[in-house]
Amino acid sequence: MRPAHLALAVLVAAVWGVNFTVIEIGLGHFPPLLFSALRFLVAALPAVFLVGRPKVAWKWILAVGLVLGVAKFGLLFVGMDAGMPAGLSSLVLQIQSVFTAAIAFAVLGERPTRIRLLGMAVALAGIGVAAADEGSSGPLGAFALVIAAAVCWGASNVLTRKASPPDALNFMVWVSTVPVLPLLGLSLLTEGPARDLAALRDLDWQGAGTLVYVAWVTTVFGFGAWGWLLHRHPASTVAPFSLLVPVFGMTSAAVFLGESVSGPRWCAAALLVGGVALSSLAPAGKAGRRPAPPAADTAVPPTVSPAVSGPAVSATVSPAGPPAVAATVPPAVHPDGTVPALVHPVDVPAAGRSGAGS
């Protein structure tokens, strides 16, 4: 990989990692569900008029939009608003790779190798350490919401795998159109029109800046750059860079938000990142059964392995929110982090096999 391409890969991981800190700041200006709805609205407009028509069937766009956009990001934003630290959120979301592998086994018949199973066990041990640490110092309910967000991210990764979008950016932009109205409706029902109107009325430059960052920087730029790299380099070369997402996430939260990182949290980070790396970079297992051939209304997958959705890595795009690591399933849509090949980090999804952010 050329030095310029190497720098771009690190930049995307940094963008997806810092996204969690930006989300934390944005939650000081917006209710969580309204913030998530506005994020997708800004990501979709005006990009939806520039990327061309959808290249996959609408059923996949709707399915990923609801699971990734409404469920995953809704739970992530609510969890962070309830007290889940930004740095820890960027780390915990990486467990989506384990859920992706489990769901892929159940739905697609993709059997993990022993090495991959070992990596998944190590990653789960890291989550256990993080949960014990958070339970003694923070709201365990908020922690559970972010774990639930990771489960939804894993499900969206498998849906993205089935969709096999040939253009990750096109797919992510169209997926971003789906969650806007459902999230706005949920916000009006649970957060109330008075609170939503007050947030919009009091919008300042800092609040607007967080929207621009989570929508255009992490989603449009992050997924676009990640997809560009995956079209020029093997997925196995690009995907490991998504492992830097929690590093940048925890570091930026410590620098800009003053979040402390305890000893157990460092231990959890080492276990989780090490386990995800082991399960993602291990050779893929054999499929238990062949997936059904693509339907007539489904786009044929590209010959080059696609890229992430938010902070996720896969061996085979998350931009605003977003991309985690899944070796046989593409990451989904965050960068929280994100877009998702299988999205990111950060907080979003992609086609083929990939990595991620939130």
mmCIF file of C-alpha atoms in Angstrom, residues 1-304:
data_model
loop_
_atom_site.group_PDB
_atom_site.id
_atom_site.type_symbol
_atom_site.label_atom_id
_atom_site.label_comp_id
_atom_site.label_asym_id
_atom_site.label_seq_id
_atom_site.Cartn_x
_atom_site.Cartn_y
_atom_site.Cartn_z
ATOM 1 C CA MET A 1 0.000 0.000 0.000
ATOM 2 C CA ARG A 2 1.374 3.413 -0.979
ATOM 3 C CA PRO A 3 2.142 5.877 1.845
ATOM 4 C CA ALA A 4 -0.719 8.136 0.697
ATOM 5 C CA HIS A 5 -3.160 5.214 0.742
ATOM 6 C CA LEU A 6 -1.841 4.102 4.125
ATOM 7 C CA ALA A 7 -2.400 7.616 5.478
ATOM 8 C CA LEU A 8 -5.943 7.650 4.055
ATOM 9 C CA ALA A 9 -6.786 4.337 5.767
ATOM 10 C CA VAL A 10 -5.538 5.672 9.114
ATOM 11 C CA LEU A 11 -7.447 8.928 8.533
ATOM 12 C CA VAL A 12 -10.716 7.078 7.973
ATOM 13 C CA ALA A 13 -10.182 5.058 11.179
ATOM 14 C CA ALA A 14 -9.478 8.318 13.036
ATOM 15 C CA VAL A 15 -12.594 9.958 11.589
ATOM 16 C CA TRP A 16 -14.734 7.019 12.691
ATOM 17 C CA GLY A 17 -13.134 6.869 16.140
ATOM 18 C CA VAL A 18 -13.476 10.601 16.850
ATOM 19 C CA ASN A 19 -17.088 10.290 15.707
ATOM 20 C CA PHE A 20 -18.063 8.875 19.110
ATOM 21 C CA THR A 21 -16.735 11.977 20.839
ATOM 22 C CA VAL A 22 -18.622 14.179 18.381
ATOM 23 C CA ILE A 23 -21.811 12.215 19.056
ATOM 24 C CA GLU A 24 -21.344 12.788 22.784
ATOM 25 C CA ILE A 25 -21.034 16.537 22.157
ATOM 26 C CA GLY A 26 -24.025 16.517 19.822
ATOM 27 C CA LEU A 27 -26.178 14.816 22.461
ATOM 28 C CA GLY A 28 -25.746 17.985 24.515
ATOM 29 C CA HIS A 29 -27.647 19.834 21.781
ATOM 30 C CA PHE A 30 -30.258 17.323 20.601
ATOM 31 C CA PRO A 31 -32.408 14.550 22.059
ATOM 32 C CA PRO A 32 -30.841 11.235 20.962
ATOM 33 C CA LEU A 33 -33.514 10.030 18.529
ATOM 34 C CA LEU A 34 -33.889 13.473 16.945
ATOM 35 C CA PHE A 35 -30.099 13.699 16.609
ATOM 36 C CA SER A 36 -29.997 10.324 14.876
ATOM 37 C CA ALA A 37 -32.834 11.301 12.517
ATOM 38 C CA LEU A 38 -31.140 14.582 11.590
ATOM 39 C CA ARG A 39 -27.855 12.763 11.037
ATOM 40 C CA PHE A 40 -29.421 10.539 8.387
ATOM 41 C CA LEU A 41 -31.358 13.425 6.857
ATOM 42 C CA VAL A 42 -28.194 15.484 6.407
ATOM 43 C CA ALA A 43 -26.291 12.436 5.118
ATOM 44 C CA ALA A 44 -28.976 11.708 2.519
ATOM 45 C CA LEU A 45 -29.445 15.276 1.285
ATOM 46 C CA PRO A 46 -28.254 16.371 -1.182
ATOM 47 C CA ALA A 47 -26.117 13.236 -1.745
ATOM 48 C CA VAL A 48 -29.119 11.148 -2.807
ATOM 49 C CA PHE A 49 -29.429 13.334 -5.929
ATOM 50 C CA LEU A 50 -25.749 12.861 -6.805
ATOM 51 C CA VAL A 51 -25.104 9.114 -6.418
ATOM 52 C CA GLY A 52 -27.582 7.866 -9.004
ATOM 53 C CA ARG A 53 -30.370 5.331 -8.698
ATOM 54 C CA PRO A 54 -30.153 2.480 -6.169
ATOM 55 C CA LYS A 55 -28.100 -0.464 -7.438
ATOM 56 C CA VAL A 56 -29.845 -3.097 -5.284
ATOM 57 C CA ALA A 57 -33.465 -4.037 -4.694
ATOM 58 C CA TRP A 58 -35.489 -1.713 -2.461
ATOM 59 C CA LYS A 59 -36.229 -4.553 -0.043
ATOM 60 C CA TRP A 60 -32.547 -4.598 0.981
ATOM 61 C CA ILE A 61 -32.372 -0.819 1.326
ATOM 62 C CA LEU A 62 -35.474 -0.825 3.531
ATOM 63 C CA ALA A 63 -34.280 -3.776 5.623
ATOM 64 C CA VAL A 64 -30.795 -2.369 6.275
ATOM 65 C CA GLY A 65 -32.216 1.126 6.809
ATOM 66 C CA LEU A 66 -34.549 -0.110 9.539
ATOM 67 C CA VAL A 67 -32.152 -2.510 11.262
ATOM 68 C CA LEU A 68 -29.002 -0.393 10.977
ATOM 69 C CA GLY A 69 -30.414 3.128 10.908
ATOM 70 C CA VAL A 70 -33.388 2.904 13.259
ATOM 71 C CA ALA A 71 -32.458 0.034 15.594
ATOM 72 C CA LYS A 72 -28.649 0.144 15.747
ATOM 73 C CA PHE A 73 -28.111 3.884 15.759
ATOM 74 C CA GLY A 74 -31.242 4.576 17.778
ATOM 75 C CA LEU A 75 -30.050 2.227 20.533
ATOM 76 C CA LEU A 76 -26.481 3.578 20.362
ATOM 77 C CA PHE A 77 -27.529 7.222 20.665
ATOM 78 C CA VAL A 78 -30.024 6.475 23.457
ATOM 79 C CA GLY A 79 -27.422 4.390 25.282
ATOM 80 C CA MET A 80 -24.802 7.132 25.073
ATOM 81 C CA ASP A 81 -27.389 9.712 26.155
ATOM 82 C CA ALA A 82 -28.185 7.481 29.147
ATOM 83 C CA GLY A 83 -24.584 7.591 30.317
ATOM 84 C CA MET A 84 -22.507 5.168 28.249
ATOM 85 C CA PRO A 85 -19.079 6.850 27.780
ATOM 86 C CA ALA A 86 -18.035 7.690 24.225
ATOM 87 C CA GLY A 87 -14.701 5.890 24.426
ATOM 88 C CA LEU A 88 -16.193 2.735 25.888
ATOM 89 C CA SER A 89 -18.970 2.814 23.266
ATOM 90 C CA SER A 90 -16.399 2.863 20.463
ATOM 91 C CA LEU A 91 -14.816 -0.222 22.007
ATOM 92 C CA VAL A 92 -17.923 -2.216 22.928
ATOM 93 C CA LEU A 93 -19.485 -1.827 19.483
ATOM 94 C CA GLN A 94 -16.629 -3.902 18.038
ATOM 95 C CA ILE A 95 -18.316 -6.976 19.521
ATOM 96 C CA GLN A 96 -20.634 -6.698 16.511
ATOM 97 C CA SER A 97 -18.151 -8.935 14.690
ATOM 98 C CA VAL A 98 -19.041 -11.800 17.039
ATOM 99 C CA PHE A 99 -22.760 -11.258 16.523
ATOM 100 C CA THR A 100 -22.202 -10.989 12.772
ATOM 101 C CA ALA A 101 -20.449 -14.369 12.724
ATOM 102 C CA ALA A 102 -23.168 -15.965 14.888
ATOM 103 C CA ILE A 103 -26.000 -14.638 12.725
ATOM 104 C CA ALA A 104 -24.139 -15.545 9.527
ATOM 105 C CA PHE A 105 -23.806 -19.108 10.833
ATOM 106 C CA ALA A 106 -27.529 -19.297 11.620
ATOM 107 C CA VAL A 107 -28.752 -17.625 8.431
ATOM 108 C CA LEU A 108 -26.060 -18.264 5.825
ATOM 109 C CA GLY A 109 -24.552 -21.474 7.157
ATOM 110 C CA GLU A 110 -21.061 -19.957 7.376
ATOM 111 C CA ARG A 111 -19.210 -22.133 9.885
ATOM 112 C CA PRO A 112 -16.361 -20.406 11.747
ATOM 113 C CA THR A 113 -12.988 -22.125 12.140
ATOM 114 C CA ARG A 114 -11.585 -23.059 15.543
ATOM 115 C CA ILE A 115 -9.234 -20.084 15.451
ATOM 116 C CA ARG A 116 -12.142 -17.765 14.757
ATOM 117 C CA LEU A 117 -14.156 -19.321 17.584
ATOM 118 C CA LEU A 118 -11.193 -18.763 19.897
ATOM 119 C CA GLY A 119 -11.036 -15.118 18.827
ATOM 120 C CA MET A 120 -14.756 -14.714 19.474
ATOM 121 C CA ALA A 121 -14.350 -16.208 22.959
ATOM 122 C CA VAL A 122 -11.493 -13.791 23.737
ATOM 123 C CA ALA A 123 -13.568 -10.844 22.503
ATOM 124 C CA LEU A 124 -16.528 -11.927 24.650
ATOM 125 C CA ALA A 125 -14.196 -12.143 27.650
ATOM 126 C CA GLY A 126 -13.231 -8.531 26.960
ATOM 127 C CA ILE A 127 -16.893 -7.524 26.946
ATOM 128 C CA GLY A 128 -17.345 -9.322 30.263
ATOM 129 C CA VAL A 129 -14.471 -7.366 31.817
ATOM 130 C CA ALA A 130 -15.865 -4.098 30.403
ATOM 131 C CA ALA A 131 -19.344 -4.902 31.733
ATOM 132 C CA ALA A 132 -17.990 -5.647 35.209
ATOM 133 C CA ASP A 133 -16.034 -2.390 35.212
ATOM 134 C CA GLU A 134 -18.982 -0.344 33.935
ATOM 135 C CA GLY A 135 -21.387 -2.033 36.341
ATOM 136 C CA SER A 136 -19.304 -0.857 39.269
ATOM 137 C CA SER A 137 -18.868 2.713 38.032
ATOM 138 C CA GLY A 138 -21.593 3.531 35.516
ATOM 139 C CA PRO A 139 -25.132 2.696 34.315
ATOM 140 C CA LEU A 140 -25.260 -0.966 33.325
ATOM 141 C CA GLY A 141 -28.548 -0.358 31.460
ATOM 142 C CA ALA A 142 -26.810 2.051 29.072
ATOM 143 C CA PHE A 143 -24.094 -0.563 28.541
ATOM 144 C CA ALA A 144 -26.788 -3.117 27.632
ATOM 145 C CA LEU A 145 -28.300 -0.713 25.077
ATOM 146 C CA VAL A 146 -24.957 -0.417 23.280
ATOM 147 C CA ILE A 147 -24.587 -4.220 23.291
ATOM 148 C CA ALA A 148 -28.073 -4.409 21.738
ATOM 149 C CA ALA A 149 -26.912 -1.882 19.134
ATOM 150 C CA ALA A 150 -23.999 -4.203 18.313
ATOM 151 C CA VAL A 151 -26.444 -7.100 17.836
ATOM 152 C CA CYS A 152 -28.454 -4.979 15.372
ATOM 153 C CA TRP A 153 -25.247 -4.011 13.593
ATOM 154 C CA GLY A 154 -24.398 -7.696 13.193
ATOM 155 C CA ALA A 155 -27.860 -8.367 11.729
ATOM 156 C CA SER A 156 -27.489 -5.452 9.310
ATOM 157 C CA ASN A 157 -24.096 -6.803 8.237
ATOM 158 C CA VAL A 158 -25.683 -10.093 7.230
ATOM 159 C CA LEU A 159 -28.461 -8.259 5.377
ATOM 160 C CA THR A 160 -25.807 -6.224 3.572
ATOM 161 C CA ARG A 161 -24.022 -9.445 2.703
ATOM 162 C CA LYS A 162 -27.236 -10.762 1.152
ATOM 163 C CA ALA A 163 -27.807 -7.484 -0.709
ATOM 164 C CA SER A 164 -24.234 -7.475 -2.118
ATOM 165 C CA PRO A 165 -24.306 -3.797 -3.167
ATOM 166 C CA PRO A 166 -21.791 -3.090 -5.955
ATOM 167 C CA ASP A 167 -21.365 0.520 -4.801
ATOM 168 C CA ALA A 168 -20.972 0.976 -1.026
ATOM 169 C CA LEU A 169 -21.425 4.765 -1.076
ATOM 170 C CA ASN A 170 -24.537 4.605 -3.249
ATOM 171 C CA PHE A 171 -25.974 1.955 -0.940
ATOM 172 C CA MET A 172 -25.165 3.913 2.214
ATOM 173 C CA VAL A 173 -26.709 7.122 0.920
ATOM 174 C CA TRP A 174 -29.948 5.399 -0.079
ATOM 175 C CA VAL A 175 -30.026 3.474 3.215
ATOM 176 C CA SER A 176 -29.764 6.849 4.976
ATOM 177 C CA THR A 177 -33.111 7.916 3.501
ATOM 178 C CA VAL A 178 -34.990 5.131 5.309
ATOM 179 C CA PRO A 179 -34.485 5.898 9.048
ATOM 180 C CA VAL A 180 -35.393 9.607 8.902
ATOM 181 C CA LEU A 181 -39.180 9.381 9.246
ATOM 182 C CA PRO A 182 -39.257 6.399 11.686
ATOM 183 C CA LEU A 183 -36.717 8.092 13.969
ATOM 184 C CA LEU A 184 -38.561 11.417 13.793
ATOM 185 C CA GLY A 185 -41.796 9.629 14.691
ATOM 186 C CA LEU A 186 -40.164 7.841 17.632
ATOM 187 C CA SER A 187 -38.623 11.112 18.785
ATOM 188 C CA LEU A 188 -41.992 12.883 18.762
ATOM 189 C CA LEU A 189 -43.576 10.013 20.700
ATOM 190 C CA THR A 190 -40.871 9.499 23.321
ATOM 191 C CA GLU A 191 -38.923 12.759 23.501
ATOM 192 C CA GLY A 192 -41.844 15.065 22.801
ATOM 193 C CA PRO A 193 -42.415 17.810 20.215
ATOM 194 C CA ALA A 194 -41.618 20.534 22.755
ATOM 195 C CA ARG A 195 -38.132 19.162 23.412
ATOM 196 C CA ASP A 196 -37.478 18.621 19.698
ATOM 197 C CA LEU A 197 -38.601 22.135 18.762
ATOM 198 C CA ALA A 198 -36.510 23.629 21.559
ATOM 199 C CA ALA A 199 -33.417 21.809 20.278
ATOM 200 C CA LEU A 200 -33.995 23.073 16.735
ATOM 201 C CA ARG A 201 -34.774 26.607 17.916
ATOM 202 C CA ASP A 202 -31.618 26.768 20.020
ATOM 203 C CA LEU A 203 -29.369 25.250 17.326
ATOM 204 C CA ASP A 204 -25.945 26.906 17.373
ATOM 205 C CA TRP A 205 -22.726 26.497 15.397
ATOM 206 C CA GLN A 206 -21.442 23.720 17.638
ATOM 207 C CA GLY A 207 -24.635 21.696 17.251
ATOM 208 C CA ALA A 208 -24.667 22.249 13.491
ATOM 209 C CA GLY A 209 -21.013 21.248 13.335
ATOM 210 C CA THR A 210 -21.693 17.920 15.040
ATOM 211 C CA LEU A 211 -24.425 17.201 12.477
ATOM 212 C CA VAL A 212 -22.110 17.996 9.582
ATOM 213 C CA TYR A 213 -19.389 15.784 11.043
ATOM 214 C CA VAL A 214 -21.507 12.704 11.783
ATOM 215 C CA ALA A 215 -23.337 12.950 8.447
ATOM 216 C CA TRP A 216 -20.905 14.172 5.812
ATOM 217 C CA VAL A 217 -17.486 13.473 7.302
ATOM 218 C CA THR A 218 -18.033 10.034 8.812
ATOM 219 C CA THR A 219 -20.702 8.788 6.411
ATOM 220 C CA VAL A 220 -20.096 10.355 3.015
ATOM 221 C CA PHE A 221 -16.335 10.848 3.234
ATOM 222 C CA GLY A 222 -15.642 7.820 5.452
ATOM 223 C CA PHE A 223 -17.576 5.303 3.372
ATOM 224 C CA GLY A 224 -16.475 6.824 0.111
ATOM 225 C CA ALA A 225 -12.772 6.721 1.038
ATOM 226 C CA TRP A 226 -13.044 3.213 2.506
ATOM 227 C CA GLY A 227 -14.741 1.917 -0.617
ATOM 228 C CA TRP A 228 -12.105 3.628 -2.789
ATOM 229 C CA LEU A 229 -9.343 1.855 -0.849
ATOM 230 C CA LEU A 230 -11.079 -1.516 -1.094
ATOM 231 C CA HIS A 231 -11.288 -1.194 -4.857
ATOM 232 C CA ARG A 232 -7.515 -0.725 -5.028
ATOM 233 C CA HIS A 233 -6.236 -3.103 -2.344
ATOM 234 C CA PRO A 234 -7.207 -6.550 -1.027
ATOM 235 C CA ALA A 235 -9.809 -6.443 1.739
ATOM 236 C CA SER A 236 -7.363 -8.304 4.005
ATOM 237 C CA THR A 237 -4.987 -5.338 3.646
ATOM 238 C CA VAL A 238 -7.553 -2.613 4.285
ATOM 239 C CA ALA A 239 -9.877 -4.199 6.862
ATOM 240 C CA PRO A 240 -7.383 -4.400 9.789
ATOM 241 C CA PHE A 241 -7.187 -0.598 9.878
ATOM 242 C CA SER A 242 -10.692 -0.546 11.382
ATOM 243 C CA LEU A 243 -9.138 -2.006 14.539
ATOM 244 C CA LEU A 244 -7.754 1.495 15.098
ATOM 245 C CA VAL A 245 -11.287 2.897 15.519
ATOM 246 C CA PRO A 246 -11.581 2.173 19.284
ATOM 247 C CA VAL A 247 -8.011 3.418 19.775
ATOM 248 C CA PHE A 248 -8.941 6.801 18.311
ATOM 249 C CA GLY A 249 -12.333 6.647 20.019
ATOM 250 C CA MET A 250 -10.942 6.132 23.522
ATOM 251 C CA THR A 251 -8.073 8.580 22.986
ATOM 252 C CA SER A 252 -10.277 11.390 21.655
ATOM 253 C CA ALA A 253 -12.780 10.866 24.477
ATOM 254 C CA ALA A 254 -9.964 11.126 27.021
ATOM 255 C CA VAL A 255 -8.513 14.268 25.396
ATOM 256 C CA PHE A 256 -11.693 16.196 24.555
ATOM 257 C CA LEU A 257 -14.184 14.880 27.107
ATOM 258 C CA GLY A 258 -11.851 14.103 29.998
ATOM 259 C CA GLU A 259 -12.943 10.449 30.157
ATOM 260 C CA SER A 260 -10.612 8.379 32.300
ATOM 261 C CA VAL A 261 -9.564 4.886 31.232
ATOM 262 C CA SER A 262 -9.324 2.474 34.145
ATOM 263 C CA GLY A 263 -7.045 -0.542 34.348
ATOM 264 C CA PRO A 264 -9.902 -3.013 33.768
ATOM 265 C CA ARG A 265 -11.006 -0.974 30.755
ATOM 266 C CA TRP A 266 -7.531 -1.214 29.218
ATOM 267 C CA CYS A 267 -7.638 -4.954 29.859
ATOM 268 C CA ALA A 268 -11.065 -5.164 28.215
ATOM 269 C CA ALA A 269 -9.755 -3.198 25.234
ATOM 270 C CA ALA A 270 -6.782 -5.539 24.805
ATOM 271 C CA LEU A 271 -8.995 -8.634 24.991
ATOM 272 C CA LEU A 272 -11.695 -7.291 22.699
ATOM 273 C CA VAL A 273 -9.421 -5.855 20.014
ATOM 274 C CA GLY A 274 -7.160 -8.920 20.165
ATOM 275 C CA GLY A 275 -10.118 -11.274 19.898
ATOM 276 C CA VAL A 276 -11.661 -9.343 17.028
ATOM 277 C CA ALA A 277 -8.312 -9.303 15.219
ATOM 278 C CA LEU A 278 -7.871 -13.057 15.730
ATOM 279 C CA SER A 279 -11.385 -13.880 14.513
ATOM 280 C CA SER A 280 -11.213 -11.463 11.594
ATOM 281 C CA LEU A 281 -7.796 -12.302 10.222
ATOM 282 C CA ALA A 282 -8.115 -16.065 10.630
ATOM 283 C CA PRO A 283 -8.832 -18.126 7.477
ATOM 284 C CA ALA A 284 -12.530 -18.321 6.681
ATOM 285 C CA GLY A 285 -14.374 -21.525 7.433
ATOM 286 C CA LYS A 286 -16.400 -23.559 4.962
ATOM 287 C CA ALA A 287 -20.033 -22.712 4.454
ATOM 288 C CA GLY A 288 -22.431 -25.292 5.744
ATOM 289 C CA ARG A 289 -24.740 -24.671 2.821
ATOM 290 C CA ARG A 290 -24.453 -22.548 -0.253
ATOM 291 C CA PRO A 291 -26.356 -19.263 -0.106
ATOM 292 C CA ALA A 292 -29.237 -19.031 -2.543
ATOM 293 C CA PRO A 293 -28.309 -17.402 -5.869
ATOM 294 C CA PRO A 294 -29.142 -13.703 -6.141
ATOM 295 C CA ALA A 295 -32.680 -12.920 -7.175
ATOM 296 C CA ALA A 296 -33.421 -11.207 -10.444
ATOM 297 C CA ASP A 297 -33.931 -7.864 -8.712
ATOM 298 C CA THR A 298 -30.686 -8.107 -6.751
ATOM 299 C CA ALA A 299 -27.474 -6.556 -7.992
ATOM 300 C CA VAL A 300 -24.628 -8.946 -8.812
ATOM 301 C CA PRO A 301 -21.776 -8.507 -6.317
ATOM 302 C CA PRO A 302 -18.566 -6.963 -7.596
ATOM 303 C CA THR A 303 -15.420 -8.960 -8.207
ATOM 304 C CA VAL A 304 -13.531 -6.804 -5.727
#
